[in-house]
XYZ file of C-alpha atoms in Angstrom:
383
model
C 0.000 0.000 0.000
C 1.219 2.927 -1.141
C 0.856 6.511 1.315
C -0.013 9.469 -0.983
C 1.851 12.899 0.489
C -0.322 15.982 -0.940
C 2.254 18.327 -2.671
C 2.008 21.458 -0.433
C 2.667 18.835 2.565
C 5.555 17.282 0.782
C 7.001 20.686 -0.215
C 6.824 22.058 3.182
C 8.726 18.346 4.470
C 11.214 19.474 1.995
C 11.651 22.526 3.372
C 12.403 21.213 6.661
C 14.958 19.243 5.355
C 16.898 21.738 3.738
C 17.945 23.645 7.274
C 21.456 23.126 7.432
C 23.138 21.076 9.944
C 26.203 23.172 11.241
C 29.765 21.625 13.064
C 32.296 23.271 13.462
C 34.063 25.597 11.380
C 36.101 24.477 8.798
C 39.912 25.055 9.712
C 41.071 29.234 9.410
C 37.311 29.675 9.387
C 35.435 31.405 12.514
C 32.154 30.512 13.160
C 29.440 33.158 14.407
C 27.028 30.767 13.528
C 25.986 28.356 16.994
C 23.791 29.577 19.626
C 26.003 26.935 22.237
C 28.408 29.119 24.742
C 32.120 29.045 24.422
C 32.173 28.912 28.417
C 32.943 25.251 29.622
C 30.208 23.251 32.312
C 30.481 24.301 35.411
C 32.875 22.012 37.434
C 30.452 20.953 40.264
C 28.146 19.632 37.732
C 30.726 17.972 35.733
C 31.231 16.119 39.665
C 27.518 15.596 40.231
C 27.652 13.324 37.184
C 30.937 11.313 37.969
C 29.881 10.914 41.435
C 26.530 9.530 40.007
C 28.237 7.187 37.287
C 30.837 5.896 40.335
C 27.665 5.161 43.057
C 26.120 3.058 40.004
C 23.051 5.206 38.520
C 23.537 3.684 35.624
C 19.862 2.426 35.009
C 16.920 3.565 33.892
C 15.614 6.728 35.661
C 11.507 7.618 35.732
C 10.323 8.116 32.424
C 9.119 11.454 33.528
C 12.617 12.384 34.801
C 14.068 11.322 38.396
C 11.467 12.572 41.079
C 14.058 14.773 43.154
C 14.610 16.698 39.887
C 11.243 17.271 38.770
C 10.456 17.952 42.821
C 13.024 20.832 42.470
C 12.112 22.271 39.632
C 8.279 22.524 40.667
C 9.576 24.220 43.551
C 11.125 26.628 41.016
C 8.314 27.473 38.756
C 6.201 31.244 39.201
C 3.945 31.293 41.620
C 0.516 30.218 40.295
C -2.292 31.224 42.767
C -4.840 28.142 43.055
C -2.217 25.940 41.872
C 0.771 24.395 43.790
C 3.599 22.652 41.252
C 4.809 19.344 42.060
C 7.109 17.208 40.996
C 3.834 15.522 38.791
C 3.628 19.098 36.969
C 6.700 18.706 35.291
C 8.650 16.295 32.370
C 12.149 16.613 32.172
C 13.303 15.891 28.356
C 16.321 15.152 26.098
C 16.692 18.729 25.699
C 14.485 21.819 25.050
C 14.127 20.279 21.598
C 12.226 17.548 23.018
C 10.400 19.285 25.085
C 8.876 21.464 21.779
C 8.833 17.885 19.800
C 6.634 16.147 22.382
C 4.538 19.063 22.860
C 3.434 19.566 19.355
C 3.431 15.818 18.475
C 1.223 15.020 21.886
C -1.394 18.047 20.929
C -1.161 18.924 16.947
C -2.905 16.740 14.175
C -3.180 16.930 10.569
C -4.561 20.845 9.644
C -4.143 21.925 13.301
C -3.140 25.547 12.541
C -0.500 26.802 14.817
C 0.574 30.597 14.380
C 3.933 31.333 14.477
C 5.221 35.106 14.511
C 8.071 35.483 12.589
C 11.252 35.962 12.267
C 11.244 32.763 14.446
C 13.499 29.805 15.667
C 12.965 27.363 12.923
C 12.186 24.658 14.740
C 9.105 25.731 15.535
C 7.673 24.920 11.815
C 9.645 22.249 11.187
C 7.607 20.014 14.285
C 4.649 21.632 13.334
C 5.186 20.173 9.949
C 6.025 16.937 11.238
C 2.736 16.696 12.820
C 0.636 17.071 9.706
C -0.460 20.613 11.170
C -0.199 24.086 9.242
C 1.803 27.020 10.187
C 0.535 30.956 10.361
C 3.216 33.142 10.437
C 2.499 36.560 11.471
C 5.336 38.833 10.640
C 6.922 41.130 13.596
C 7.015 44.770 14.026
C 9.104 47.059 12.351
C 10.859 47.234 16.292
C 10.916 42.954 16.158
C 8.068 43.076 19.140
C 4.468 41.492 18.294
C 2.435 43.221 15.799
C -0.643 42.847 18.075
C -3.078 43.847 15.545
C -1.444 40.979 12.890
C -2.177 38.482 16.024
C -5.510 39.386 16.400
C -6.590 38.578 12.811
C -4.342 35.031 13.053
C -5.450 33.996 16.175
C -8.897 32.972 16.362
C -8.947 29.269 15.695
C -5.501 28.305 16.013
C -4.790 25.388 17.749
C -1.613 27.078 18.982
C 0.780 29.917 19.046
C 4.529 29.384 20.128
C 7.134 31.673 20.363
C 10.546 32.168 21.982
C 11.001 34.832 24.954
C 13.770 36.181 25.166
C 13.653 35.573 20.660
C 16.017 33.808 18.879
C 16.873 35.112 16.605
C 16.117 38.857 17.262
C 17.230 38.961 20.547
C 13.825 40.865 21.760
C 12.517 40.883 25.677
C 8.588 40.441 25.077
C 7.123 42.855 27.284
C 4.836 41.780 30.380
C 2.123 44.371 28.263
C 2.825 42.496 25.116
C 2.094 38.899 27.153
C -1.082 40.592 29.292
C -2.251 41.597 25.460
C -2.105 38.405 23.760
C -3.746 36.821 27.452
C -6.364 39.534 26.112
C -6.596 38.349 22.647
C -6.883 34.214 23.561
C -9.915 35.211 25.912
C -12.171 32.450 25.538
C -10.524 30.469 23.057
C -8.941 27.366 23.238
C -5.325 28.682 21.993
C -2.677 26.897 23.576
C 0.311 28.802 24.298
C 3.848 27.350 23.954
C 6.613 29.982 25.603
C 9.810 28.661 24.519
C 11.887 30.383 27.501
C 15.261 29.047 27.262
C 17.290 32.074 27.422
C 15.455 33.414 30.320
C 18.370 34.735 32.469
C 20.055 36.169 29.556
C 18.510 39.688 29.238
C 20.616 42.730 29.347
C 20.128 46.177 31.584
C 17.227 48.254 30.547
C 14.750 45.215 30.281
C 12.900 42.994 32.343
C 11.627 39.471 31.358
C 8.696 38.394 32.541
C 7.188 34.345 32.441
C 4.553 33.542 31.005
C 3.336 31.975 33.737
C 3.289 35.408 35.561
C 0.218 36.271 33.210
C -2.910 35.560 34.945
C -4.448 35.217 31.636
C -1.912 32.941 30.608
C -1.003 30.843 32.879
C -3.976 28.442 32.471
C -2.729 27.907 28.600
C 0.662 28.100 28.708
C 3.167 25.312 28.351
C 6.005 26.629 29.502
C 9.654 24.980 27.586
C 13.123 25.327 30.173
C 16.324 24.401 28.828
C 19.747 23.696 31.081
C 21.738 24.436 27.790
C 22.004 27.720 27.564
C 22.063 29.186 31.481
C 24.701 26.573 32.530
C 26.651 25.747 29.717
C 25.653 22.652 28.877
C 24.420 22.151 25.657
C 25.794 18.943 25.192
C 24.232 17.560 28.055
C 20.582 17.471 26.955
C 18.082 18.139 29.565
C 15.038 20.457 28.978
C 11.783 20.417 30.882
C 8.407 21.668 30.573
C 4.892 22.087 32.847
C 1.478 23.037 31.690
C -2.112 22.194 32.153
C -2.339 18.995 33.637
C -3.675 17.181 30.828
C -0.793 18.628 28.232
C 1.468 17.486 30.698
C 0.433 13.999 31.042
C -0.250 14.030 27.169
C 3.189 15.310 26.751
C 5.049 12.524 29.095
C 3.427 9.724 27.081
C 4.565 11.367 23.679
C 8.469 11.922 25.249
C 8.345 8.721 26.531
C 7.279 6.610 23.420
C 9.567 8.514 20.892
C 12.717 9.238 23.539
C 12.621 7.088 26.538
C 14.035 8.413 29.671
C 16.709 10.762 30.155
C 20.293 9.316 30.966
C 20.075 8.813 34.845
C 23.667 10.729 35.391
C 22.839 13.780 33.436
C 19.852 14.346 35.764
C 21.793 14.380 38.852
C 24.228 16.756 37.264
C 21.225 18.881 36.740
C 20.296 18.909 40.209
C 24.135 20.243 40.640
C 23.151 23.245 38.282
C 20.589 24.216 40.079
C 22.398 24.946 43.356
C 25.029 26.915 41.032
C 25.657 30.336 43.248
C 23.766 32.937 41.001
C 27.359 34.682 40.459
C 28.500 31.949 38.331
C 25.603 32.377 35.831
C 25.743 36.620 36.234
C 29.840 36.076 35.052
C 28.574 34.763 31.772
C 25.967 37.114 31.707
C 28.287 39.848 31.849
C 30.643 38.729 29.100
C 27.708 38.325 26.808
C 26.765 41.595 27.885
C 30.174 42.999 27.093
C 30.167 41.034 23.512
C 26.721 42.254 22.651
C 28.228 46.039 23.279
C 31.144 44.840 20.992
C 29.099 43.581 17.980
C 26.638 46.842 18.311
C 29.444 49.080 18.418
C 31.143 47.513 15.387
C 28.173 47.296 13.053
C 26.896 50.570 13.700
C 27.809 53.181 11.469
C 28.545 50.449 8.646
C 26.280 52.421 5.513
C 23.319 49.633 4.330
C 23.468 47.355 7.615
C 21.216 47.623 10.258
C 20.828 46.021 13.761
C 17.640 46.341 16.643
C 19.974 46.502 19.549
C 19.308 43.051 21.150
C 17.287 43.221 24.535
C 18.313 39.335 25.533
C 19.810 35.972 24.648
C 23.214 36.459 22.521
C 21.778 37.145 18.741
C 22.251 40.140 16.497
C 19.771 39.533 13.494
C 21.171 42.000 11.250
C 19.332 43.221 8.305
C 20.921 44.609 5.178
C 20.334 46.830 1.986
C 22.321 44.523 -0.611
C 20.202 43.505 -3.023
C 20.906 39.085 -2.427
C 19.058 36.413 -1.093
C 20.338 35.405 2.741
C 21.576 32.109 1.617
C 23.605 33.449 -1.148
C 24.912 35.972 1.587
C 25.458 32.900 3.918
C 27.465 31.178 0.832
C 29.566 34.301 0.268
C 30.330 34.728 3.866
C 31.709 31.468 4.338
C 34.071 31.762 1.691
C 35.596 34.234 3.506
C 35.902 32.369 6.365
C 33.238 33.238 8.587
C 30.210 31.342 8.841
C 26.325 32.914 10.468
C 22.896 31.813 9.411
C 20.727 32.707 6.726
C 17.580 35.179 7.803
C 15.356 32.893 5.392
C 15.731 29.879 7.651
C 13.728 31.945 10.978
C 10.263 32.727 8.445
C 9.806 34.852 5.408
C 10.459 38.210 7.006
C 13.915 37.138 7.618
C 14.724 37.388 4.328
C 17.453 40.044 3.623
C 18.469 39.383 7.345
C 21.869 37.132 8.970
C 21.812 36.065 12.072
C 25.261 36.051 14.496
C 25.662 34.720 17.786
C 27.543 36.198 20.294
C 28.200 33.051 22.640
C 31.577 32.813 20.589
C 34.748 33.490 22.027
C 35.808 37.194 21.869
C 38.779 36.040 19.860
C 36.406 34.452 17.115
C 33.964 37.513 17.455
C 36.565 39.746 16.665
C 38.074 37.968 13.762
C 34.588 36.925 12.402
C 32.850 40.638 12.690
C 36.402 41.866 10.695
C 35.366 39.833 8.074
C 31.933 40.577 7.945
C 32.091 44.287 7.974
C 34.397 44.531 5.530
C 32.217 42.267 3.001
C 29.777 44.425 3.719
C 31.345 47.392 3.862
C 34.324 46.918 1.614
C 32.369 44.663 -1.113
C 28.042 44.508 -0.969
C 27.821 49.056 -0.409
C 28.985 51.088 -3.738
């Protein structure tokens, strides 16, 4: 028996397939490309997980993640008045990635339509994709924040909306008025929320993030998406979480469980490690992504036909520029000069005549790779 794909499905698989799969950089390249921090695990952690592997938790763990960690996370969550989190609230995942899979495999179906504003971590499409559903973007402000009145024509009878806060790639703050609008604009729907919030402590002076699952109007929708990878360091290491309404969560278990299992035993007790870090470690790499951010606006600015929103949070400068080329072809021409970023096309259709860089390189490889990329854009792309 032979499974018929309609085309728009199969061109929109095809799609997905095309986002490019980055290593490292090629040698006397730089890459500016990775959202993973140059800064290595903290040691403790590193410890947490030999002393687990040397006491022998080496077998399977809970297949909604090893009680004590879910327990401490709970106890970690916003307030929610009515509601008290426990360790049954939460799923701990192979990664934030999983955590986004599970959700929109457990709760989208074929022609679910889940809106999406845009420019947006590409992910986000791809799963929805994946589960047969269709994706809504809504394009951004011309300042990168929520074009509210965009939302409110996409939003009635979505399934879902997800976004990232702080964004990759813009690097914007959502506002706690931007969240209490949308709350405003879901009223009596059935919308479920997905608030992708993995770069949470990375926002920079001047802006405040808020959760969420600090919006009254919110809360009750929201499946909230935690990482470990980017606060600690450890990208490598692959634990995510997420809560929600009760159902969603127990939905979402059953889907993480049947595609991934449970999460390596070790790794969990080195997240329990993490999250009795001292908050100065986490505020030291704070600060240097602070300082780079400073260092990437101060060296594109000024540079005639490119054009960067100062970023409010995470460590992403989507820059936008006057050449007349598609992003990929950009991308291409980039890495032939040795430094290597991502195309603005792969985050939605606005991003197109966007790059995006990260700034969780090393200052060395920021310097080198923003020399390069100023003067192709400068020297070469501006007449």
């Amino acid at each position: 028996m032979t499974t018929m794909v309609p085309a728009l499905r199969m061109e929109e698989l095809r799609r997905c397939s095309r986002r490019p799969a980055l290593g490292p950089a090629p040698p006397g390249a730089v890459s500016l490309a990775m959202g993973e921090p140059d800064f290595p695990t903290p040691s403790p952690v590193i410890e947490a997980a030999a002393a687990a592997l040397r006491r022998g938790d080496t077998h399977y763990a809970d297949q909604k993640g090893l009680p004590e960690l879910r327990a401490a996370l709970a106890s970690r969550l916003p307030a929610h008045p009515g509601r008290t989190w426990t360790a049954e609230d939460v799923v701990v995942t192979h990664g934030a990635t999983a955590a986004l899979a599970s959700a929109v495999l457990a709760m989208i179906g074929p022609g679910d339509r889940v809106v999406i504003p845009e420019p947006a971590y590409s992910l986000y499409a791809d799963l929805v994709a994946l589960a047969g559903g269709t994706v809504d973007f809504v394009p951004l402000a011309p300042d990168l924040h929520w074009d509210l009145d965009a939302l409110a024509a996409a939003l009635p009878g979505a399934a879902m909306m997800m976004f990232s806060n702080p964004s990759n790639p813009t690097g914007i703050v959502h506002r706690e008025e931007e969240l209490k609008a949308l709350g405003k604009l879901l009223d009596r729907s059935d919308t479920l929320v997905v608030s992708d919030e993995a770069y949470h402590r990375l926002v920079y002076p001047g802006h405040v993030f808020t959760s969420a699952l600090e919006v009254e109007s919110l809360r009750d929708r929201t499946v909230y998406v935690q990482t470990f990878s980017k606060t600690y360091a450890m990208t490598g290491w692959r634990v995510g979480y997420l809560t929600g309404p009760r159902a969603v969560v127990d939905a979402v278990a059953h889907a993480h469980r049947t595609y991934n299992g449970s999460l390596n035993t070790a790794v969990q007790h080195a997240a329990l490690a993490a999250l009795d870090l001292p908050d100065r470690v986490v505020d030291a790499m704070v600060d240097r992504y602070r300082q780079r951010r400073e260092f990437v606006f101060t060296h594109v600015s000024g540079i005639p036909g490119l054009h960067l929103v100062p970023p409010e949070g995470a460590f992403y400068g989507f820059l936008r520029y006057d050449a007349d080329l598609p992003s990929e072809a950009v991308v291409r021409e980039l890495a032939e000069r040795e430094v290597m970023v991502r195309s603005g096309a792969e985050y939605g259709p606005s991003g197109e005549g966007h790059i995006r860089i990260s700034f969780a390189a090393s200052e060395e490889d920021l310097r080198t790779g923003l020399a390069r990329l100023v003067r192709y854009f400068g020297d070469e792309r501006i007449p």
